XYZ file of C-alpha atoms in Angstrom:
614
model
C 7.564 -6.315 21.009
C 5.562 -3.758 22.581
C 3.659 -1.096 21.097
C 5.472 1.926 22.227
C 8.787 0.020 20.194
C 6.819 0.405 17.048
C 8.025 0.835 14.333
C 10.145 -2.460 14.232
C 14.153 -1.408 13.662
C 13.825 -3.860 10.572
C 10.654 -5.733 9.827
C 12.699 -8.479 8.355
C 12.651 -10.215 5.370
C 9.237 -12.138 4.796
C 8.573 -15.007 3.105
C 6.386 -14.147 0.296
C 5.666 -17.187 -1.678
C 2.122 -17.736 -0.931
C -0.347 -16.590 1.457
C 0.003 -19.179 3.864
C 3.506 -19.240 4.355
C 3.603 -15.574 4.502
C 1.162 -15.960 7.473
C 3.492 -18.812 9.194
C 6.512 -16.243 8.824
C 4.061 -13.768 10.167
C 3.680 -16.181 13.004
C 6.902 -17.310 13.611
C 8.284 -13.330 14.691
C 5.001 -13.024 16.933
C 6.404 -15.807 18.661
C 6.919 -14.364 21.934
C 4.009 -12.374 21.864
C 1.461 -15.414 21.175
C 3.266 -17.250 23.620
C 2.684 -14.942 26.456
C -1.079 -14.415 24.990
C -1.325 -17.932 25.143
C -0.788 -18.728 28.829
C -2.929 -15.967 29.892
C -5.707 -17.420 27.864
C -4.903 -20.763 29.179
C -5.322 -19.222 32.879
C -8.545 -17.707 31.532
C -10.341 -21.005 30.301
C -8.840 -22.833 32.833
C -10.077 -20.717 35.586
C -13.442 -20.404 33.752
C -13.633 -24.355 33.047
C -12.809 -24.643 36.837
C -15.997 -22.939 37.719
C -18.251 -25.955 37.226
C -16.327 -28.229 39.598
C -16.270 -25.789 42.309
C -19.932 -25.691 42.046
C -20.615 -28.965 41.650
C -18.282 -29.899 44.917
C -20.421 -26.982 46.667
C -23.520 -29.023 45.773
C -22.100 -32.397 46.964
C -20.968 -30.654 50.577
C -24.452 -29.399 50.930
C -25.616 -32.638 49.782
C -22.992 -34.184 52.621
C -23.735 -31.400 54.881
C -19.967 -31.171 54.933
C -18.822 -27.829 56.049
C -14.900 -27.941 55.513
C -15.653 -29.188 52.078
C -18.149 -26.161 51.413
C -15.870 -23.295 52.764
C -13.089 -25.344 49.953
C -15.297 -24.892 47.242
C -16.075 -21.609 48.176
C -12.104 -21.015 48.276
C -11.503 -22.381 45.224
C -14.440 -20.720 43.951
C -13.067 -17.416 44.601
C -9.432 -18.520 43.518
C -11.533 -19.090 40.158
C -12.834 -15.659 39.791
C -9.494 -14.030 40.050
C -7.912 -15.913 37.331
C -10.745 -15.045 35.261
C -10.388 -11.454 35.804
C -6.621 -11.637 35.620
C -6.159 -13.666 32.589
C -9.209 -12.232 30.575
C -8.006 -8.698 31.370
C -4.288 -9.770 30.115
C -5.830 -12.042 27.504
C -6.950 -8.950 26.063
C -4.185 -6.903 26.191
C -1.637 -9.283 24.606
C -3.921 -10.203 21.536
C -4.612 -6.683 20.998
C -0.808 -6.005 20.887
C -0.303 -9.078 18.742
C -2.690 -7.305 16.379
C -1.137 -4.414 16.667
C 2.135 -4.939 15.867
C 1.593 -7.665 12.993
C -0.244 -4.875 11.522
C 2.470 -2.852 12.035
C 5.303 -5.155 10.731
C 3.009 -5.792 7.569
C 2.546 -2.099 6.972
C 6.640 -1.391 7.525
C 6.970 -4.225 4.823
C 4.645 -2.664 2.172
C 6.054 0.752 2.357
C 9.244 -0.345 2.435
C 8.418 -2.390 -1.060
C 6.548 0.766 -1.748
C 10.377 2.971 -1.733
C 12.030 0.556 -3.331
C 10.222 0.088 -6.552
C 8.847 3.637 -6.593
C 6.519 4.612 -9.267
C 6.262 1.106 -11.110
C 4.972 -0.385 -7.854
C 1.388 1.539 -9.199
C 2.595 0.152 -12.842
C 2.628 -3.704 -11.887
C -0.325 -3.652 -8.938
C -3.368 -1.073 -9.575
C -3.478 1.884 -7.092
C -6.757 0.449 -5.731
C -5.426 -2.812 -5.091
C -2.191 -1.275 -3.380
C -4.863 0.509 -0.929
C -7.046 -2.088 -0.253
C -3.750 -4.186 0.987
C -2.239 -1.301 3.150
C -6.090 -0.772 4.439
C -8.594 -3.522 5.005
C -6.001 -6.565 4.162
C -3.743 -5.101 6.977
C -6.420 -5.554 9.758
C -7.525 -8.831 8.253
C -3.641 -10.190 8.738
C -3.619 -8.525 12.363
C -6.795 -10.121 13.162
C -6.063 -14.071 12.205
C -2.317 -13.095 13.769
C -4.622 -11.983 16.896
C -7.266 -14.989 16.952
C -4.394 -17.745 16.797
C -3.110 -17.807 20.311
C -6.907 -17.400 21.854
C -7.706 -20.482 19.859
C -4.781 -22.120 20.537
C -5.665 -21.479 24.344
C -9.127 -22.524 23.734
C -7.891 -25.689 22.018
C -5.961 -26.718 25.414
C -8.187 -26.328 27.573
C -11.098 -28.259 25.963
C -8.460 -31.094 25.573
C -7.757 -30.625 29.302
C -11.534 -30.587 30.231
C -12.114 -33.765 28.598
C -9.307 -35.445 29.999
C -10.858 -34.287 33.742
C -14.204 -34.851 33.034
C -13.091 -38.459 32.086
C -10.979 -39.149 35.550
C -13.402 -37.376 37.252
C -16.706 -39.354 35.735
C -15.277 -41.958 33.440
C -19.495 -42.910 31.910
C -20.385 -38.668 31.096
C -17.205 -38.225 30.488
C -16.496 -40.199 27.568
C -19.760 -38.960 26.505
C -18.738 -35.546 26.530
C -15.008 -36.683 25.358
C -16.466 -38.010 21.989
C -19.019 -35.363 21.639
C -17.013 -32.135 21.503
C -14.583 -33.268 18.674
C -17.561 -33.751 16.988
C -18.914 -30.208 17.413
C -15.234 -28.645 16.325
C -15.312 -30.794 13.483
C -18.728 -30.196 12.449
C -18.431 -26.884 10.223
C -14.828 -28.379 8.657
C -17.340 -29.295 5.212
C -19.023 -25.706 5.264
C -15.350 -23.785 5.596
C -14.431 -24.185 1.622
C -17.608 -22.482 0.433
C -17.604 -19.517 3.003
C -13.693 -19.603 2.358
C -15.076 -18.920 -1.377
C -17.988 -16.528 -1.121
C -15.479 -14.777 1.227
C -12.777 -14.531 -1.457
C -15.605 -13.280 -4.026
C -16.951 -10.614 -1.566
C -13.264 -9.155 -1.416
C -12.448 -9.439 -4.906
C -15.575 -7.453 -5.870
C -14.535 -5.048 -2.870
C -11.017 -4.673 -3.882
C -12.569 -3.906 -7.775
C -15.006 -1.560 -5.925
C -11.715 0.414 -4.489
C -10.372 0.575 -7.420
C -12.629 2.467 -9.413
C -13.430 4.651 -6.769
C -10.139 5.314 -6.224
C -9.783 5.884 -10.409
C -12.911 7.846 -10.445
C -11.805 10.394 -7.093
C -8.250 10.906 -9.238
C -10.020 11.730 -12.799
C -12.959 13.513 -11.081
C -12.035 17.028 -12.140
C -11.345 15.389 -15.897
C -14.612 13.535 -15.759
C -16.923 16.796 -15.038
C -15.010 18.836 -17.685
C -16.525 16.087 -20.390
C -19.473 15.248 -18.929
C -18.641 11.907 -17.472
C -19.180 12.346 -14.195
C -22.460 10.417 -13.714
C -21.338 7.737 -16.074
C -18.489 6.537 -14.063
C -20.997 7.269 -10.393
C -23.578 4.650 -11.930
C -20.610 2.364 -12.517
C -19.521 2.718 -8.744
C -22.845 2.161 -7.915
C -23.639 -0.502 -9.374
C -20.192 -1.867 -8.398
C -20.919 -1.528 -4.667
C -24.563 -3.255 -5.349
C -22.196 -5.759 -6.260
C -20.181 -5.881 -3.026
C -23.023 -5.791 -1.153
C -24.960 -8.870 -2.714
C -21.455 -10.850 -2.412
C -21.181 -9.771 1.843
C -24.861 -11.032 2.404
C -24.079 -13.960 0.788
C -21.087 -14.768 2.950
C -22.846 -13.527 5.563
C -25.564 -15.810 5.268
C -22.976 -18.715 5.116
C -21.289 -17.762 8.140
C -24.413 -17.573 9.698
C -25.296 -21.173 9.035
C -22.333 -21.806 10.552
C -22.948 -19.871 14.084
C -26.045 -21.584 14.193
C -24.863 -25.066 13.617
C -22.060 -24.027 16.526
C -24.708 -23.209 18.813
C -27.198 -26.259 17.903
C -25.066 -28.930 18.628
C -23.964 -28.142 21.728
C -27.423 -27.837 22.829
C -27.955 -31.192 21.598
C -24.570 -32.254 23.141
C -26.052 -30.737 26.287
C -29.869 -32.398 26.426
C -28.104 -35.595 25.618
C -25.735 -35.229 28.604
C -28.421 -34.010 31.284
C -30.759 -37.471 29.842
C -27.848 -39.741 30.062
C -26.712 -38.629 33.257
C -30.317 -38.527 35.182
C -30.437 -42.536 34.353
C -27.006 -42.668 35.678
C -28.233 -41.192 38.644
C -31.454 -42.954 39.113
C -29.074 -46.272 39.119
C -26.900 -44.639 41.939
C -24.017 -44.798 39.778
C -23.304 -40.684 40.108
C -24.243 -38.230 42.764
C -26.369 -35.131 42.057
C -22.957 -33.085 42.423
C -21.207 -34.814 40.033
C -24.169 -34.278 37.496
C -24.131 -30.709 38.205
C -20.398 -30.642 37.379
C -20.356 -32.104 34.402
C -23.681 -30.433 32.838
C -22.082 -27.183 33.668
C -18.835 -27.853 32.502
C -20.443 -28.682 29.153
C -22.623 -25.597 28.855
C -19.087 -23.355 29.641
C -17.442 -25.338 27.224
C -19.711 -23.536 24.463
C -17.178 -20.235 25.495
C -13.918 -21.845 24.092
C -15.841 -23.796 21.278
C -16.913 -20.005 20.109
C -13.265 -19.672 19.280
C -13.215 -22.388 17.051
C -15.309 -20.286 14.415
C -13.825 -17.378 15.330
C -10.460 -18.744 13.685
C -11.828 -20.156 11.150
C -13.502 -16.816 10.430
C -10.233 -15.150 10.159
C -7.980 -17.462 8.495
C -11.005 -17.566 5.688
C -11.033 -13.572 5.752
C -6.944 -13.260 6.015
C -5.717 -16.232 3.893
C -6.985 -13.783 0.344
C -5.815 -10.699 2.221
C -2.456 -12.288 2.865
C -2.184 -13.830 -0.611
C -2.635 -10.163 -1.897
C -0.300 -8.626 0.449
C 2.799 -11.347 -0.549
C 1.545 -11.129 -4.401
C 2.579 -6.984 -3.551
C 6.210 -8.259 -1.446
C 6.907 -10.765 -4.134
C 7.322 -7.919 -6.769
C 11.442 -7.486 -7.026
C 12.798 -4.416 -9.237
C 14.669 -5.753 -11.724
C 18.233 -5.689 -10.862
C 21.548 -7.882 -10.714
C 21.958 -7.130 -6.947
C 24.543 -9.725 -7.058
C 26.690 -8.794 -9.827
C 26.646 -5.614 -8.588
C 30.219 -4.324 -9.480
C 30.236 -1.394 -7.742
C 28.504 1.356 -5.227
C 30.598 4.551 -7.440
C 27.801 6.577 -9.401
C 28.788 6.125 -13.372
C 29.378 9.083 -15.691
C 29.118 9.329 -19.489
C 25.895 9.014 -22.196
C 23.110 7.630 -20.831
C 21.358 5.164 -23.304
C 18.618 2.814 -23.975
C 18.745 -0.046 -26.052
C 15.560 -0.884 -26.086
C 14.603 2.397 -27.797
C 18.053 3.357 -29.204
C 17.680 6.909 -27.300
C 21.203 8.777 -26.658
C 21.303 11.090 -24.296
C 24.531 12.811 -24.405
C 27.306 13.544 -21.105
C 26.880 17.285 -20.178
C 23.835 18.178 -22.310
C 20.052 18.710 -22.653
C 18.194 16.515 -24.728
C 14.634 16.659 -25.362
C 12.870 13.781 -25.945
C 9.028 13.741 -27.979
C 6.543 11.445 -27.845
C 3.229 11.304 -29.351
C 1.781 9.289 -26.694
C 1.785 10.532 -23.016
C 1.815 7.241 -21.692
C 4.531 5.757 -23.757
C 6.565 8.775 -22.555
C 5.921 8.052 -18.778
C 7.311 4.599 -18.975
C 10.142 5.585 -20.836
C 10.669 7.872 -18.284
C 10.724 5.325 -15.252
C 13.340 2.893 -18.211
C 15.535 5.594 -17.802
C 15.285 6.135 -14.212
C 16.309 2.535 -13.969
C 13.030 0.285 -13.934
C 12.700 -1.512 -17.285
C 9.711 -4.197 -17.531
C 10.391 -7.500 -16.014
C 11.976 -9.096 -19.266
C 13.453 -5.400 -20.762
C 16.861 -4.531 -21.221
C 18.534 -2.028 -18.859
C 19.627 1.664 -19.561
C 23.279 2.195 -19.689
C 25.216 5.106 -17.829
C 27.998 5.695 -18.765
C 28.109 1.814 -20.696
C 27.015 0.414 -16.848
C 23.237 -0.795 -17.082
C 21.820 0.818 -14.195
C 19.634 -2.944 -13.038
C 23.525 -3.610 -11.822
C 23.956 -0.893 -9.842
C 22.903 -1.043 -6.219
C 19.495 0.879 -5.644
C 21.012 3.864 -3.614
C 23.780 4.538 -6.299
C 20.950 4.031 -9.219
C 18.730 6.729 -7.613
C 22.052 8.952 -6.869
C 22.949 8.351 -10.591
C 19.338 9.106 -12.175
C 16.337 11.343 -10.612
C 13.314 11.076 -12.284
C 10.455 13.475 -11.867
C 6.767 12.184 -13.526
C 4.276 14.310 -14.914
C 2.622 14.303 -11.607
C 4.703 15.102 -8.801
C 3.473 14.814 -4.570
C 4.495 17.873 -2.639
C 4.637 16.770 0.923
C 2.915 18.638 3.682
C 4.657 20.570 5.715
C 7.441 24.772 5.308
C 8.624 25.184 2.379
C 11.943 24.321 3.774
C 11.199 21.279 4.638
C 9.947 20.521 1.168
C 13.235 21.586 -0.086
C 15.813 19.679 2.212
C 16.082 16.644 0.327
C 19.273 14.402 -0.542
C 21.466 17.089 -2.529
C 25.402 17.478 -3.782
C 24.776 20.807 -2.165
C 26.453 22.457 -5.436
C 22.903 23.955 -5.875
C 21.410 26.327 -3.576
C 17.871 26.474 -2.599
C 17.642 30.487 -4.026
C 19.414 29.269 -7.179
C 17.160 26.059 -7.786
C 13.787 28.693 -6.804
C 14.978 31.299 -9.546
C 16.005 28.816 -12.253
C 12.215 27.266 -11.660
C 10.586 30.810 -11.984
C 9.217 30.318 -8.537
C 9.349 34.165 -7.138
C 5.501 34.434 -7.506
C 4.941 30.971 -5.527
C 7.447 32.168 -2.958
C 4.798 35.471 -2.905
C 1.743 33.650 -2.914
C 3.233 31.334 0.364
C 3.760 34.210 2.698
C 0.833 35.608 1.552
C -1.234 32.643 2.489
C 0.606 32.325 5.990
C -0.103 34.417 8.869
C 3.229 34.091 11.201
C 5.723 33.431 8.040
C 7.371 36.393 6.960
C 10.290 34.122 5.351
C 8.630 32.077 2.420
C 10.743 29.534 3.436
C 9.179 28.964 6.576
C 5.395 29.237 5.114
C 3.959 25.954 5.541
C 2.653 23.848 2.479
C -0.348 21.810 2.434
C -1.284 18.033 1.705
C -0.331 17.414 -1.625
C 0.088 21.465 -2.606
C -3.735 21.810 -2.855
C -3.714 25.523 -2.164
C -1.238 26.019 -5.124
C -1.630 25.619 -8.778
C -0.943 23.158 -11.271
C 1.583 24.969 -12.407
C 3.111 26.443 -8.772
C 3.030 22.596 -7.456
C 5.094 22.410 -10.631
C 7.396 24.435 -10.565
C 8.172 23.589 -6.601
C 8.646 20.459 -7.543
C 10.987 20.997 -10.354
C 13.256 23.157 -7.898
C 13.179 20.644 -5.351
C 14.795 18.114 -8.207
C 16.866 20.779 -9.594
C 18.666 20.946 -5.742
C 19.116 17.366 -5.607
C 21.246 18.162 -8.494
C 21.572 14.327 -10.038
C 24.278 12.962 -12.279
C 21.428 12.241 -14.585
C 17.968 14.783 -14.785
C 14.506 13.039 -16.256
C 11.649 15.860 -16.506
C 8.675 14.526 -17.799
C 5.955 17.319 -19.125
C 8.035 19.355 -16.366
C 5.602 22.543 -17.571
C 2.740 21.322 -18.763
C 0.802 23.669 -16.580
C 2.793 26.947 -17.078
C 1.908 30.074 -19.431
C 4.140 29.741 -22.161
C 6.403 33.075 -20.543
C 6.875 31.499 -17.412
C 7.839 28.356 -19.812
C 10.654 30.076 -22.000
C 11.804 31.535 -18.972
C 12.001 27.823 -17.256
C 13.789 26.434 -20.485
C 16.270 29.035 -19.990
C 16.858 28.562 -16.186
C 17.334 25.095 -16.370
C 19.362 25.255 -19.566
C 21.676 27.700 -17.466
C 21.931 25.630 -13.956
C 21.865 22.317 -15.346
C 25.573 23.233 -17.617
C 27.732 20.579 -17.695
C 24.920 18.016 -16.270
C 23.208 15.267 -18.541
C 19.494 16.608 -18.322
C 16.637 14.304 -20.247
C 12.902 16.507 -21.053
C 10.009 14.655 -22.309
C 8.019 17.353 -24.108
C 5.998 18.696 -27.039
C 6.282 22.173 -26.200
C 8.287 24.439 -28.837
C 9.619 26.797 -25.995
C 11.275 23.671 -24.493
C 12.611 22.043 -27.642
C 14.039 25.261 -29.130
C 16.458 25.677 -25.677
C 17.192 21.511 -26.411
C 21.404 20.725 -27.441
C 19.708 17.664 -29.209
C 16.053 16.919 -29.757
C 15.064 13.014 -30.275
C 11.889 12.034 -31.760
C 10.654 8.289 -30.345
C 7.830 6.623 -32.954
C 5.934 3.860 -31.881
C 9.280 2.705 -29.471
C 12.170 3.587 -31.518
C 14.182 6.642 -32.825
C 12.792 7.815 -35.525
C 14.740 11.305 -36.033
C 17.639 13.162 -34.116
C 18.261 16.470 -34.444
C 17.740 20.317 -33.419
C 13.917 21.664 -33.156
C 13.993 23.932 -36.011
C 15.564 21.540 -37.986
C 13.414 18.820 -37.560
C 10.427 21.361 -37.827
C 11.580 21.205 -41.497
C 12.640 17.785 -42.845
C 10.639 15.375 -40.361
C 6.773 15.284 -40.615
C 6.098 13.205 -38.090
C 7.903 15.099 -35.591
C 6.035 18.493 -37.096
C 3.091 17.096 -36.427
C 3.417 16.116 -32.538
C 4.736 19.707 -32.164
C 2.103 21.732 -33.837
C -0.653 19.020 -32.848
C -1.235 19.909 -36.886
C -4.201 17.611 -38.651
C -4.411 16.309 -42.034
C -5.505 19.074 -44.174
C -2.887 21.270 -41.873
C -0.020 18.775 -42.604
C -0.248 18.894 -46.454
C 0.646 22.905 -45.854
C 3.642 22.092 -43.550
C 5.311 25.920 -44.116
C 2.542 27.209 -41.875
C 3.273 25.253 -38.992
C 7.007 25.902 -39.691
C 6.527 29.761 -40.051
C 4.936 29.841 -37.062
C 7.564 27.453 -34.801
C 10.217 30.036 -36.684
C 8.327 33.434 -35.764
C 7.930 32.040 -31.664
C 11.650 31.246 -31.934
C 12.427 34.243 -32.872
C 10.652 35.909 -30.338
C 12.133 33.638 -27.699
C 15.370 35.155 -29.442
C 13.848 38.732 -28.839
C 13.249 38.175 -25.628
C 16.712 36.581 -24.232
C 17.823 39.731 -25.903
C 15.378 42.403 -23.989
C 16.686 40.512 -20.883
C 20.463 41.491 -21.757
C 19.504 44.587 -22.295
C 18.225 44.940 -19.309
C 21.132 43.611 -17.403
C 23.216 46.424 -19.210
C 21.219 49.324 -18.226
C 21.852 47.405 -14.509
C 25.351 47.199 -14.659
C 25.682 50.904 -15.986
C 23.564 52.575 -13.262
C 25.290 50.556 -10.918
């Protein structure tokens, strides 16, 4: 794989039951690339490790004032030097693709995961964590996926070394033979604990993400209450946190450089004394003890690796334990009983909840609490909890369905919706029935001052469809990002419509006017709205009050107004003393119904005067 292929036509499918193995897998597709960064390390060390025996058969020639063996080791010298270049220069280059593209196929994987289980991904795995993973844990992988073939290289050639320095001088040999194990092996003991302070350092960093990442979304909340500095001393003392643990694996891992570099000096002084009595006795010649004390100080260049992979597999082993934990996570489905790829029709309903949501018609759903809302929301959209019962459409639970037909079937939209960057057209041209035009979607969503605002804000886009949208909608509203986004799901035009708080952060005009719209273009269409707001529930065909997980009252707005208290008081956010005088709040519901009454019939009017000039 090279890097202009990226991105992979399918990452594959990875084997996610623990860290390790997910790095083996990992492994096992790089194959071809560590291969080939393999052999050009192995020319590399091998041309580097050949260094000492060219100089050390230099040193004998002069020694032999030999001539022809002189200009050989001078050949061979410079034969040397080209393979390092070569192979260090290619060394490079493969490793960094390795890293590259394991990064790659690991980041293809998460957001992959990431459009499959859609919105619950952030419900089972915190946000920060699910950063920290695509991030930092990312480069970690690519880096241990990188280090494996140099140290596999490395590995070789010492073995290789040994073996030659052994034919070659059978008494330093040995010595050196039995010594360098000994210096691989030395930091095995120290591995667990930097392995640990290593894991500490990133769990405190991943916490660290996530409560920056928390404390960036709810900043705006924060400074309207006065919590801003609060949650900045908690951050701070968070990354104190992070800091203490990195120094303390740092100091670890600097025990173990040290140790890497001590023993090989020790290895070294050990050589150079054994071999000067060898050659006081005659039994070596001076060349021959040049070639082996250099071949032992060069070794110290692959030995380096040894840490270095040990390093990494301590840094990516968490990092890929984290990153399977996130590919492990299924959505809960019956893939294989799957009876069927046709989209079902009929009542959509929830056992879990007993919530009926009739074929053809507009229910609205309340809630006291937002958050219960939101995940039924994502049960009806098809993602109940790991041991919940599914939704039924049309008396087919939806976990059954293949994923495509479930999101064809049911289109959720959350409280929060992302507008993408990019024309307004290109916001809009999303998966559709194309029964719904863009105009028609637009006007139903009350979105002519939006369209205004765009061309406003562009300089060279006369046609609002063409004016170009920001990251995230950030030079819109609250309420223009919403109502974008409830045109863009109003063109998909679903079997099955979710809105949850769809207008939340819309003047209560703009809001009747919405209720209307959608009541209009959604005819004959199963539409769902979580909501507490009057204008919404009084356009409703059925109104369902959930308590504490259950139905607790089905009905129409005005009449539930009346006969359920519970229901009154979610509506008219009433307190205590306010709900022992419940034909207030139920005067009041009645008099803003009856304007929304007086104002459907202004509108007529209106269209009458039209239709007579015209």
């Amino acid at each position: 794989m090279k890097i202009q292929d990226l991105p992979y036509p399918d990452p594959g499918v990875p084997d996610a039951r623990s860290g390790p193995r997910f790095l083996w897998w990992l492994g096992r597709n790089q194959l071809g690339g560590q291969l080939k960064a393999m052999a050009w390390g192995l020319l590399h060390f091998a041309s580097v490790s050949s260094l000492p025996f060219c100089v050390g058969l230099a040193v004998q020639a002069v020694v032999d004032r030999s001539g022809a063996r002189l200009a050989l080791a001078g050949a061979v010298l410079a034969l040397c030097g080209v393979g390092t270049a070569l192979g260090d220069t290619f060394l490079h280059r493969a490793a960094v693709t390795n890293w590259i593209t394991a990064a790659a196929r690991v980041q293809q994987l998460l957001a992959r995961k990431a459009s499959l289980l859609g919105s619950t991904l952030t419900r089972r795995v915190a946000a920060g964590e699910v950063v920290s993973v695509s991030t930092g844990d990312v480069e970690k992988i690519g880096w241990f996926v990188e280090a494996v073939s140099r140290f596999t290289a490395a590995a070789v050639t010492i073995v290789l070394v040994c073996v030659a320095l052994v034919v070659y001088q059978p008494a330093l040999g040995a010595v050196v033979a039995v010594g360098l194990p000994v210096l691989a092996l030395a930091v095995l003991p120290l591995l667990p604990r930097a392995t640990r302070r290593a894991d500490f350092q990133r769990e405190k960093a991943g916490h660290a993400t996530e409560l920056a990442s928390d404390t960036v979304a709810g900043l705006r909340v924060l400074r309207g209450i006065g919590g801003e500095e609060l949650f900045l001393d908690r951050y701070r003392r968070a990354s104190q946190e992070v800091r203490q643990a990195a120094v303390r694996s740092a100091r670890m891992w600097s025990l173990i450089s040290a140790i890497q570099v001590l023993l090989p000096g020790l290895l070294l002084i050990t050589v150079v004394w054994y071999g000067v009595h060898l050659a006081r006795q005659g039994r070596i010649g001076v060349g021959e003890l040049v070639t082996v004390y250099s071949s032992v100080m060069l070794l110290t260049y692959p030995l380096r690796h040894f840490e270095e992979i040990a390093m990494a597999y301590s840094f990516s082993r968490p990092s890929a334990r984290r990153a399977a934990g996130v590919l492990s996570l299924e959505r809960v489905t019956a893939a294989e009983g799957s009876r069927s790829d046709d989209v079902p029709t009929g009542d959509l309903y929830d056992p879990a909840t007993g919530l009926l949501a009739p074929a053809g018609r507009l229910t609205a759903v309340v809630c006291g609490d937002p958050d219960a809302a939101g995940r039924l929301a994502e049960r009806l959209g098809g993602h109940p909890p790991e041991q919940g019962t599914s939704v039924l459409l049309g008396g087919v639970p939806l976990d059954e369905l293949p994923l495509g037909s479930a999101r064809t079937a049911v289109l959720v939209q959350d409280k929060d919706p992302v507008l993408l960057s990019g024309t307004l057209r290109e916001l809009l041209d999303v998966p559709a029935s194309g029964d719904i035009g863009a105009g028609e979607a637009l006007a139903a969503a009350q979105c002519e001052d939006v369209l205004a605002a765009l061309v406003q804000g562009s300089l060279d886009a006369e046609d609002p469809m063409e004016a170009r949208i920001t990251e995230r909608g950030r030079s819109l509203s609250g309420g223009q990002r919403q109502r974008l986004a409830l045109a863009r799901s109003l063109i998909t035009d679903p079997e099955v419509l979710v809105l949850d708080e769809p207008t939340s952060a819309v003047d209560s005009h703009t809001e009747a006017r919405i209720a209307r719209g959608v009541r209009d273009l959604r005819a004959g269409r199963t539409t769902v709205v979580f909501t507490s707001s009057p204008l919404l529930l009084d356009h409703a065909d059925r109104v369902v009050l959930v308590h504490e997980g259950e139905v607790a009252a089905v009905g129409v707005h005005r009449d539930l107004l009346h006969r359920e208290p519970r229901y009154r008081a979610v509506v008219t956010r009433e307190t205590d003393e306010e709900a022992d005088r419940p034909g207030e709040a139920t005067a009041l519901h009645s008099a803003i119904s009856e304007l929304n009454e007086l104002d459907e019939l202004e509108e007529l009017k209106e269209l009458r005067e039209i239709e007579e000039s015209a």
